[in-house]
Coordinates of C-alpha atoms in Angstrom, one line a residue:
Chain M
M1 CA 260.5 -87.8 49.3
T2 CA 258.1 -90.7 48.9
D3 CA 260.8 -93.4 49.0
T4 CA 258.4 -96.1 47.8
P5 CA 259.5 -99.3 46.0
E6 CA 258.2 -98.0 42.7
N7 CA 260.5 -95.0 43.1
R8 CA 263.5 -97.2 43.5
P9 CA 264.2 -99.1 40.3
D10 CA 266.7 -101.9 40.8
D11 CA 269.4 -100.7 38.4
I12 CA 270.2 -97.5 40.4
Q13 CA 271.6 -99.7 43.1
P14 CA 275.4 -99.9 43.4
E15 CA 276.8 -102.0 40.7
H16 CA 278.7 -104.4 43.0
L17 CA 275.3 -105.3 44.6
Q18 CA 273.7 -106.1 41.3
D19 CA 273.7 -109.1 39.0
P20 CA 277.1 -109.1 37.1
A21 CA 275.3 -109.7 33.8
V22 CA 273.3 -106.5 34.3
N23 CA 276.4 -104.6 35.4
I24 CA 278.2 -105.3 32.1
A25 CA 275.3 -104.0 30.1
Q26 CA 275.1 -101.0 32.3
K27 CA 278.8 -100.2 32.2
D28 CA 278.7 -100.2 28.4
W29 CA 275.6 -98.1 28.3
V30 CA 276.0 -94.5 27.1
M31 CA 273.6 -91.7 27.0
T32 CA 271.8 -91.4 23.7
S33 CA 270.2 -88.3 22.2
E34 CA 266.8 -89.9 22.8
S35 CA 267.4 -90.6 26.4
L36 CA 268.8 -87.1 26.9
E37 CA 265.6 -85.7 25.4
E38 CA 263.5 -87.9 27.7
L39 CA 265.6 -86.8 30.7
L40 CA 265.2 -83.1 29.9
L41 CA 261.4 -83.6 29.4
W42 CA 261.3 -85.4 32.8
L43 CA 263.1 -82.5 34.4
D44 CA 260.7 -79.9 32.9
P45 CA 258.1 -80.1 30.2
D46 CA 259.7 -77.1 28.7
R47 CA 262.9 -78.4 27.0
D48 CA 264.9 -75.2 27.6
S49 CA 264.0 -75.1 31.3
G50 CA 264.9 -78.8 31.5
G51 CA 268.3 -77.9 30.0
N52 CA 268.9 -75.2 32.6
L53 CA 267.9 -77.6 35.4
Y54 CA 270.3 -80.2 34.0
E55 CA 273.2 -77.8 34.2
Q56 CA 272.2 -76.6 37.6
I57 CA 272.0 -80.1 39.0
R58 CA 275.2 -81.2 37.4
S59 CA 277.3 -78.3 38.9
R60 CA 275.8 -78.9 42.3
L61 CA 276.5 -82.6 42.1
I62 CA 280.1 -81.9 41.3
R63 CA 280.3 -79.6 44.3
I64 CA 278.8 -82.3 46.5
F65 CA 281.2 -84.9 45.3
V66 CA 284.1 -82.5 45.8
Y67 CA 283.0 -81.8 49.4
R68 CA 282.8 -85.6 50.0
G69 CA 286.4 -85.7 49.0
F70 CA 286.2 -87.4 45.6
I71 CA 288.8 -86.5 43.0
E72 CA 286.7 -87.7 40.1
A73 CA 283.8 -85.4 40.9
E74 CA 283.0 -84.4 37.3
E75 CA 283.1 -88.0 36.1
M76 CA 280.9 -89.1 38.9
A77 CA 278.3 -86.4 38.0
D78 CA 278.3 -87.6 34.4
V79 CA 277.9 -91.2 35.6
T80 CA 275.0 -90.1 37.7
F81 CA 273.3 -88.5 34.8
N82 CA 273.9 -91.6 32.6
R83 CA 272.4 -93.7 35.2
V84 CA 269.3 -91.5 35.5
S85 CA 268.8 -90.9 31.8
R86 CA 268.8 -94.7 31.3
K87 CA 265.6 -94.7 33.3
A88 CA 264.2 -91.4 31.9
T89 CA 261.4 -93.0 30.0
W90 CA 260.3 -95.0 33.0
L91 CA 260.7 -92.0 35.3
R92 CA 258.5 -89.8 33.0
A93 CA 255.8 -92.4 33.1
N94 CA 256.0 -93.6 36.8
Y95 CA 258.0 -91.5 39.1
K96 CA 256.2 -89.4 41.6
G97 CA 258.0 -86.5 43.4
D98 CA 260.7 -84.1 42.5
P99 CA 263.8 -85.1 40.5
F100 CA 266.2 -83.9 43.2
H101 CA 265.5 -86.8 45.5
Y102 CA 266.1 -89.3 42.8
F103 CA 269.4 -87.7 41.8
K104 CA 270.4 -87.6 45.4
K105 CA 269.7 -91.3 45.8
V106 CA 271.6 -92.2 42.6
A107 CA 274.5 -89.9 43.6
D108 CA 274.7 -91.8 47.0
F109 CA 275.0 -95.1 45.1
I110 CA 277.6 -93.6 42.8
C111 CA 279.6 -92.5 45.9
M112 CA 279.4 -96.0 47.3
E113 CA 280.7 -97.4 44.0
Y114 CA 283.6 -94.9 43.8
G115 CA 284.3 -95.4 47.4
K116 CA 284.9 -99.0 46.8
K117 CA 287.2 -98.2 43.9
V118 CA 289.6 -96.2 46.1
T119 CA 292.5 -98.6 46.5
D120 CA 295.0 -96.2 48.1
P121 CA 293.5 -94.4 51.1
L122 CA 294.6 -90.9 51.7
P123 CA 297.8 -90.7 53.8
D124 CA 297.2 -89.5 57.4
V125 CA 300.1 -87.1 57.0
L126 CA 299.6 -84.7 54.1
P127 CA 302.1 -82.2 52.8
D128 CA 301.9 -79.1 55.0
W129 CA 300.2 -76.0 53.9
K130 CA 302.6 -73.3 52.7
D131 CA 301.7 -69.8 54.0
E132 CA 304.3 -68.1 51.9
V133 CA 303.1 -66.5 48.7
D134 CA 305.0 -67.3 45.5
E135 CA 304.1 -64.4 43.2
S136 CA 305.7 -66.3 40.3
E137 CA 302.7 -68.7 40.4
P138 CA 300.4 -68.3 37.4
V139 CA 297.4 -67.7 39.6
H140 CA 298.7 -64.3 40.7
N141 CA 299.5 -63.1 37.2
C142 CA 296.0 -64.2 36.1
L143 CA 294.3 -62.6 39.1
D144 CA 296.1 -59.3 38.4
R145 CA 294.8 -59.3 34.8
C146 CA 291.3 -60.4 35.8
I147 CA 291.0 -57.8 38.6
L148 CA 291.8 -55.1 36.0
K149 CA 288.8 -56.1 34.1
L150 CA 286.5 -55.2 37.0
K151 CA 284.9 -51.8 37.4
P152 CA 286.9 -49.5 39.7
Q153 CA 284.2 -49.7 42.4
E154 CA 284.3 -53.5 42.3
R155 CA 288.1 -53.5 42.5
Y156 CA 287.8 -51.2 45.5
M157 CA 285.3 -53.6 47.1
V158 CA 287.6 -56.6 46.6
I159 CA 290.5 -54.7 48.3
Q160 CA 288.4 -53.3 51.1
Y161 CA 286.6 -56.6 51.8
F162 CA 289.7 -58.8 52.0
E163 CA 292.3 -56.3 53.3
G164 CA 293.7 -56.7 56.8
D165 CA 293.1 -59.4 59.4
G166 CA 291.1 -60.0 62.6
H167 CA 289.3 -57.0 64.0
T168 CA 290.6 -54.7 61.2
K169 CA 289.0 -56.8 58.6
I170 CA 285.7 -56.8 60.4
V171 CA 285.7 -53.0 60.8
N172 CA 286.7 -52.6 57.1
R173 CA 283.7 -54.7 56.0
Q174 CA 281.3 -52.9 58.3
K175 CA 282.5 -49.6 56.8
L176 CA 282.1 -50.9 53.3
A177 CA 278.6 -52.1 54.0
E178 CA 277.7 -48.7 55.4
K179 CA 279.2 -46.9 52.4
L180 CA 277.2 -49.0 50.0
G181 CA 274.1 -48.8 52.2
I182 CA 273.6 -52.5 52.4
T183 CA 273.6 -55.1 55.2
M184 CA 276.6 -57.3 56.0
N185 CA 274.8 -60.3 54.7
T186 CA 274.0 -58.6 51.4
L187 CA 277.7 -57.6 51.2
R188 CA 278.7 -61.2 51.8
I189 CA 276.5 -62.4 48.9
R190 CA 277.6 -59.6 46.6
M191 CA 281.3 -60.4 47.3
H192 CA 280.7 -64.0 46.7
R193 CA 279.2 -63.3 43.3
L194 CA 282.0 -61.0 42.5
C195 CA 284.6 -63.6 43.5
R196 CA 282.7 -66.2 41.4
V197 CA 283.2 -63.9 38.3
L198 CA 286.8 -63.4 39.2
R199 CA 287.3 -67.2 39.7
K200 CA 285.8 -68.0 36.3
C201 CA 288.1 -65.4 34.7
V202 CA 291.2 -66.8 36.5
D203 CA 290.3 -70.4 35.6
D204 CA 290.0 -69.4 31.9
C205 CA 293.3 -67.5 32.1
L206 CA 295.1 -70.5 33.8
K207 CA 293.7 -72.8 31.1
S208 CA 294.9 -70.7 28.3
E209 CA 298.3 -70.3 30.0
M210 CA 298.6 -74.0 30.3
E211 CA 297.7 -74.5 26.6
L212 CA 300.2 -71.9 25.6
H213 CA 302.9 -73.7 27.8
L214 CA 302.1 -77.1 26.3
S215 CA 302.1 -75.8 22.7
Chain D
M1 CA 267.2 -65.9 62.8
S2 CA 267.6 -69.2 64.7
Q3 CA 267.0 -71.1 61.5
K4 CA 269.8 -69.1 59.9
I5 CA 272.1 -69.9 62.8
T6 CA 271.2 -73.6 62.6
D7 CA 271.8 -73.4 58.9
S8 CA 275.2 -71.8 59.1
D9 CA 276.2 -74.1 61.9
S10 CA 275.1 -77.2 60.0
I11 CA 276.7 -75.9 56.8
K12 CA 280.0 -75.3 58.6
R13 CA 279.9 -78.8 60.1
Y14 CA 279.1 -80.2 56.7
L15 CA 282.1 -78.4 55.1
L16 CA 284.4 -79.7 57.9
G17 CA 283.1 -83.3 57.1
E18 CA 281.4 -83.7 60.5
L19 CA 277.9 -84.6 59.3
S20 CA 276.7 -88.0 58.5
G21 CA 273.4 -89.9 58.1
E22 CA 270.2 -88.0 57.9
E23 CA 271.9 -84.6 58.6
L24 CA 274.2 -85.1 55.7
D25 CA 271.4 -86.2 53.4
A26 CA 269.3 -83.2 54.4
V27 CA 272.1 -80.7 53.7
E28 CA 272.9 -82.2 50.3
L29 CA 269.3 -82.5 49.3
R30 CA 268.8 -78.8 50.0
M31 CA 272.0 -78.0 48.1
L32 CA 270.4 -79.7 45.1
S33 CA 266.9 -78.3 45.4
D34 CA 267.4 -74.8 47.0
A35 CA 269.4 -72.3 45.0
D36 CA 269.7 -69.8 48.0
Y37 CA 270.8 -72.5 50.3
Y38 CA 273.4 -73.7 47.8
E39 CA 274.8 -70.2 47.5
Q40 CA 275.0 -70.0 51.4
V41 CA 277.1 -73.2 51.3
L42 CA 279.4 -71.8 48.7
I43 CA 279.8 -68.5 50.7
A44 CA 280.4 -70.4 53.9
D45 CA 283.0 -72.5 52.1
E46 CA 284.8 -69.4 50.8
E47 CA 284.8 -67.9 54.3
L48 CA 286.2 -71.0 55.8
M49 CA 289.0 -70.9 53.2
H50 CA 289.8 -67.3 54.0
E51 CA 289.8 -68.1 57.7
F52 CA 292.1 -71.0 56.9
V53 CA 294.5 -68.9 54.9
N54 CA 294.5 -66.2 57.6
H55 CA 295.0 -68.8 60.4
E56 CA 291.7 -67.8 62.0
L57 CA 290.4 -71.4 62.5
S58 CA 290.7 -73.3 65.7
A59 CA 293.5 -75.9 65.7
R60 CA 291.1 -78.7 65.4
D61 CA 289.1 -77.2 62.6
R62 CA 292.2 -76.2 60.8
A63 CA 293.6 -79.7 60.9
T64 CA 290.3 -81.2 59.6
F65 CA 289.9 -78.6 56.9
Q66 CA 293.5 -78.9 55.8
K67 CA 293.1 -82.6 55.3
I68 CA 290.0 -82.1 53.2
L69 CA 291.5 -79.1 51.2
L70 CA 294.7 -80.8 50.3
S71 CA 293.3 -84.1 49.4
V72 CA 291.3 -83.0 46.4
P73 CA 293.0 -81.0 43.6
Q74 CA 289.9 -78.9 43.0
R75 CA 289.9 -77.8 46.6
R76 CA 293.6 -77.0 46.4
Q77 CA 292.8 -74.7 43.5
D78 CA 290.0 -73.1 45.5
V79 CA 292.2 -72.3 48.4
N80 CA 295.0 -71.1 46.1
F81 CA 292.6 -68.7 44.5
V82 CA 291.5 -67.4 47.9
K83 CA 295.1 -67.0 49.0
A84 CA 295.9 -65.0 45.8
V85 CA 292.9 -62.7 46.4
E86 CA 294.0 -62.1 50.1
H87 CA 297.5 -61.3 48.9
Y88 CA 296.3 -59.0 46.2
A89 CA 294.0 -57.1 48.6
N90 CA 296.7 -56.5 51.2
K91 CA 299.3 -55.6 48.6
N92 CA 297.1 -53.0 46.8
A93 CA 295.3 -51.7 49.9
V94 CA 297.0 -48.4 50.3
Q95 CA 297.3 -47.2 46.7
N96 CA 293.8 -48.1 45.7
V97 CA 291.7 -46.9 48.5
V98 CA 292.3 -43.2 47.9
P99 CA 291.4 -42.8 44.3
V100 CA 288.4 -45.1 44.3
K101 CA 286.9 -44.0 47.6
P102 CA 285.3 -40.8 46.4
V103 CA 283.3 -42.7 43.8
V104 CA 281.7 -44.8 46.5
V105 CA 281.1 -41.7 48.7
R106 CA 279.4 -39.9 45.8
R107 CA 277.1 -42.8 45.2
S108 CA 276.4 -43.0 48.9
W109 CA 275.2 -39.4 48.8
G110 CA 273.1 -40.1 45.8
E111 CA 271.5 -43.0 47.6
V112 CA 270.9 -40.7 50.6
V113 CA 269.2 -38.2 48.3
V114 CA 267.1 -40.8 46.6
A115 CA 266.1 -42.3 50.0
F116 CA 265.1 -38.8 51.1
F117 CA 262.9 -38.2 48.1
R118 CA 261.4 -41.7 48.4
R119 CA 259.7 -40.7 51.7
P120 CA 255.9 -40.4 51.1
A121 CA 255.7 -37.1 53.0
V122 CA 258.5 -35.6 50.9
G123 CA 257.0 -36.8 47.7
F124 CA 253.6 -35.3 48.6
A125 CA 255.3 -32.0 49.6
C126 CA 257.2 -31.9 46.3
C127 CA 253.9 -32.5 44.4
I128 CA 252.3 -29.5 46.2
A129 CA 255.3 -27.3 45.6
F130 CA 255.2 -28.2 42.0
L131 CA 251.6 -27.4 41.6
I132 CA 252.0 -24.1 43.4
T133 CA 255.2 -22.8 41.7
V134 CA 256.0 -24.7 38.6
A135 CA 252.6 -25.1 37.1
P136 CA 251.7 -21.3 37.1
A137 CA 255.2 -20.6 35.9
L138 CA 254.7 -22.9 33.0
W139 CA 251.3 -21.3 32.2
L140 CA 252.9 -17.8 32.3
F141 CA 255.7 -19.0 30.0
R142 CA 253.2 -20.4 27.5
E143 CA 251.1 -17.2 27.5
N144 CA 254.2 -15.0 27.1
R145 CA 255.3 -17.1 24.2
R146 CA 251.9 -16.9 22.5
L147 CA 251.8 -13.1 22.9
R148 CA 255.3 -12.8 21.5
N149 CA 254.2 -14.8 18.5
E150 CA 251.2 -12.6 17.9
L151 CA 253.4 -9.5 18.2
A152 CA 255.8 -10.9 15.7
Q153 CA 253.0 -11.6 13.3
F154 CA 251.6 -8.0 13.6
P155 CA 253.9 -6.2 10.9
S156 CA 253.1 -8.9 8.3
K157 CA 249.3 -8.5 9.0
Q158 CA 249.6 -4.7 8.8
A159 CA 251.4 -5.0 5.4
A160 CA 248.7 -7.4 4.1
L161 CA 246.0 -4.9 5.2
Q162 CA 247.8 -2.1 3.4
V163 CA 248.0 -4.1 0.2
Q164 CA 244.3 -4.9 0.5
L165 CA 243.6 -1.2 1.0
L166 CA 245.5 -0.2 -2.1
A167 CA 243.6 -2.9 -4.1
E168 CA 240.3 -1.5 -2.8
K169 CA 241.3 2.0 -3.8
E170 CA 242.2 0.9 -7.3
K171 CA 238.9 -1.0 -7.6
N172 CA 237.0 2.1 -6.4
R173 CA 238.8 4.2 -9.0
V174 CA 237.8 1.8 -11.8
L175 CA 234.2 1.7 -10.6
T176 CA 234.1 5.5 -10.5
A177 CA 235.5 5.6 -14.1
D178 CA 232.9 3.1 -15.2
F179 CA 230.1 5.1 -13.5
E180 CA 231.2 8.3 -15.3
R181 CA 231.2 6.5 -18.6
E182 CA 227.8 5.0 -18.1
R183 CA 226.4 8.4 -17.0
A184 CA 227.8 10.0 -20.2
L185 CA 226.2 7.2 -22.2
S186 CA 222.9 7.7 -20.4
E187 CA 222.9 11.5 -21.0
K188 CA 223.7 10.8 -24.7
G189 CA 220.7 8.4 -24.8
E190 CA 218.4 10.9 -23.3
R191 CA 219.5 13.5 -25.8
E192 CA 218.7 11.1 -28.6
S193 CA 215.3 10.3 -27.2
Q194 CA 214.3 13.9 -27.4
Q195 CA 214.3 13.6 -31.2
F196 CA 211.1 11.3 -31.1
P197 CA 207.6 12.3 -30.2
D198 CA 206.5 11.8 -26.6
R199 CA 203.9 9.1 -27.4
E200 CA 206.4 7.0 -29.3
Q201 CA 208.8 7.4 -26.4
Q202 CA 206.1 6.1 -24.0
I203 CA 205.4 3.0 -26.2
V204 CA 209.0 2.2 -26.5
R205 CA 209.7 2.8 -22.9
S206 CA 206.8 0.6 -21.9
S207 CA 208.1 -2.2 -24.1
Q208 CA 211.7 -1.9 -22.9
P209 CA 213.0 -3.7 -19.8
A210 CA 214.2 -1.8 -16.8
P211 CA 217.7 -0.3 -17.1
E212 CA 220.5 -2.8 -16.2
S213 CA 223.4 -2.2 -14.1
T214 CA 226.5 -1.3 -16.0
S215 CA 228.7 -3.9 -14.5
S216 CA 226.4 -6.8 -15.6
L217 CA 225.9 -5.6 -19.3
V218 CA 228.1 -6.7 -22.2
T219 CA 227.6 -5.3 -25.7
F220 CA 228.2 -7.1 -29.0
A221 CA 227.6 -6.1 -32.6
I222 CA 226.0 -8.7 -34.9
A223 CA 226.2 -8.0 -38.6
L224 CA 223.7 -8.8 -41.3
P225 CA 224.1 -12.1 -43.0
G226 CA 226.5 -11.7 -46.0
T227 CA 228.3 -8.7 -44.6
R228 CA 231.0 -10.9 -43.1
E229 CA 233.0 -13.5 -44.7
I230 CA 231.3 -16.8 -45.5
G231 CA 231.8 -19.3 -42.8
E232 CA 232.6 -16.8 -40.2
T233 CA 230.2 -16.8 -37.3
N234 CA 229.6 -14.1 -34.7
K235 CA 231.1 -15.1 -31.4
V236 CA 229.4 -13.9 -28.3
S237 CA 231.3 -14.3 -25.1
F238 CA 230.7 -12.6 -21.8
P239 CA 232.3 -12.6 -18.3
P240 CA 230.8 -14.8 -15.6
G241 CA 229.2 -11.9 -13.7
A242 CA 227.3 -10.5 -16.7
K243 CA 223.4 -10.8 -16.4
K244 CA 222.5 -9.5 -19.9
V245 CA 224.2 -9.2 -23.3
R246 CA 223.4 -6.3 -25.6
L247 CA 223.4 -7.4 -29.2
N248 CA 223.7 -4.5 -31.7
I249 CA 222.1 -5.7 -34.8
D250 CA 222.8 -4.0 -38.1
L251 CA 219.6 -3.3 -39.8
A252 CA 219.3 -2.6 -43.6
A253 CA 216.5 -0.1 -43.1
N254 CA 214.3 1.3 -40.4
D255 CA 210.9 0.7 -41.8
Y256 CA 209.0 -0.2 -38.6
K257 CA 208.2 1.6 -35.4
T258 CA 208.9 -1.4 -33.2
Y259 CA 210.6 -4.7 -33.5
R260 CA 210.6 -8.0 -31.8
V261 CA 213.3 -10.7 -31.8
A262 CA 213.2 -14.5 -31.1
L263 CA 216.1 -16.9 -30.4
K264 CA 216.5 -20.5 -31.5
R265 CA 219.3 -22.8 -30.2
N266 CA 221.2 -25.2 -32.5
N267 CA 218.5 -25.0 -35.3
A268 CA 215.9 -26.4 -33.0
G269 CA 212.2 -26.1 -33.9
R270 CA 211.1 -23.9 -31.1
Y271 CA 212.3 -20.6 -29.8
V272 CA 214.1 -20.6 -26.5
W273 CA 213.5 -16.9 -25.9
S274 CA 211.7 -13.9 -27.5
G275 CA 211.4 -10.3 -26.5
P276 CA 211.3 -6.6 -27.5
T277 CA 214.2 -4.6 -28.8
E278 CA 215.4 -1.3 -27.7
R279 CA 214.9 1.8 -29.7
V280 CA 216.6 1.9 -33.1
I281 CA 219.8 4.0 -33.2
V282 CA 220.5 5.8 -36.5
E283 CA 224.0 7.2 -36.8
S284 CA 225.6 8.4 -40.1
E285 CA 223.6 6.1 -42.4
K286 CA 224.0 3.1 -40.1
T287 CA 220.9 1.7 -38.4
T288 CA 221.5 -0.4 -35.3
L289 CA 218.8 -2.3 -33.4
P290 CA 219.9 -3.0 -29.8
V291 CA 218.6 -6.2 -28.2
L292 CA 219.1 -7.2 -24.5
V293 CA 219.3 -10.9 -24.1
P294 CA 219.6 -12.5 -20.6
T295 CA 222.8 -14.5 -20.2
S296 CA 220.9 -17.3 -18.5
I297 CA 219.5 -18.2 -21.9
L298 CA 222.9 -18.2 -23.6
T299 CA 224.6 -21.5 -22.9
R300 CA 227.4 -22.8 -25.1
A301 CA 225.7 -23.4 -28.5
E302 CA 224.9 -22.0 -32.0
Y303 CA 222.0 -19.5 -32.1
Q304 CA 219.6 -18.2 -34.7
L305 CA 218.1 -14.7 -34.0
D306 CA 214.9 -13.9 -36.0
V307 CA 214.0 -10.2 -36.2
R308 CA 210.4 -9.2 -37.0
G309 CA 209.0 -5.7 -37.6
I310 CA 205.7 -4.7 -35.9
A311 CA 203.6 -2.7 -38.3
S312 CA 201.2 0.0 -37.1
S313 CA 198.3 -2.4 -37.6
G314 CA 200.0 -4.7 -35.0
K315 CA 200.9 -7.3 -37.5
S316 CA 204.5 -8.7 -37.3
E317 CA 206.5 -9.4 -40.4
P318 CA 209.8 -11.3 -40.6
L319 CA 212.7 -9.2 -41.6
A320 CA 216.0 -11.0 -41.3
T321 CA 217.8 -13.8 -39.5
Y322 CA 221.2 -13.5 -37.7
Y323 CA 223.5 -16.2 -36.5
F324 CA 226.0 -16.2 -33.6
R325 CA 227.8 -18.7 -31.5
V326 CA 228.4 -18.7 -27.7
P327 CA 231.7 -20.5 -27.3

């Protein structure tokens, strides 16, 4: 990134470091349809591609915030986008370089802001991890249902890939890769994508279970 | 390879929260900008969670990871999902492996076969084998089918030929009958001609056109004016193949040795055709003057036929006028 002064507009700095008058205006500021349009066009001259890139960056930012240990990851991602879209017109006209660097910089500032907000630090002693499996938990019921939606071969792959432990597991995976005629790394990627489909299904299922429970 | 190792090492350290400063920035920036790298991070994260669930992490890593996992609700959901998957796989391992396994084995064979045929040498050999065996077989098959078709059409062709043969025979019979009739007429004419002196016959013969073929001659009788009803006109029609039309004119008397006729079309001023007549035929008080008119003259119109008698002095005298119509 060319981290030049012109690429660092003042108002992306942490709010506690800025003029309070400016901060108030910025806190009240919400993304408008015009600023969103500007943002998408800055991301890509083709609006649809810009929309796809928007979704991509947002999901990755959420993951980054989660890995940094922030509970409000989604909110932080939205604040990041608000902050960037406020400058979208200026960015389209002046910014040189790819948008990822800019988002990263803004996300860093947002982390600093939210880091300051944490009043109760995490306790050193956390509740211990329970190894026992409670099959009455909704996640098991949802997983059973979602796995049944997979093709037989995919179901077989899930079982073969995660079955056993230690050396047995490694051997199972090697056999599976041989049967499918693929490398272990390809198998890892394929399993990850399969699990992502499963996870989406389980999340949707849990959400509908929760809504049913609340109603 | 070393790059991959470095990547996986730095990703693991990132996920355990051990990176800071530039290293942290580099990993997160690549996560944002590089889709493959981002997927690698997600895979490494999943694997860490599986190792955590299965107690495969070192004590130190486990403690660090546990702190991260349990502090964020989303991470707790992640690890709960992984735990549920591990539980499902181990619970269903025995009963599911057997029925599904053959499916995978069958595909594997398919892949082996496909891989075999994808070899360039095998592909070339297959092409040669195809050219040597299949192409001639296809040609033979096509020829065989063509011959069968021809054989199947043979009876119908034979039947058509038989029908044609019968038609030709019938035509031949009709022509023979016509020939016989014409020959009879000819003999009759010769007998009549013997009633006149030789000289007269020579004059008449020299003034008459050459005999016409029977098939191209049509004969019509044209009556004297007043012998038919008023307003009725003689109609002369002939088939398309006819070359000449014989008009048998009823004469009141046979006062001249020779006659000549001339034809006008639609009351026009000039004649469109003139010519000699045939010899006068006298039968039971009826005198008929035959005239042969070429059909090429007779288009669709009203015609006026003037008859003149040629006296022995050579002078011609008008005798009568006849009318007919070609429809």
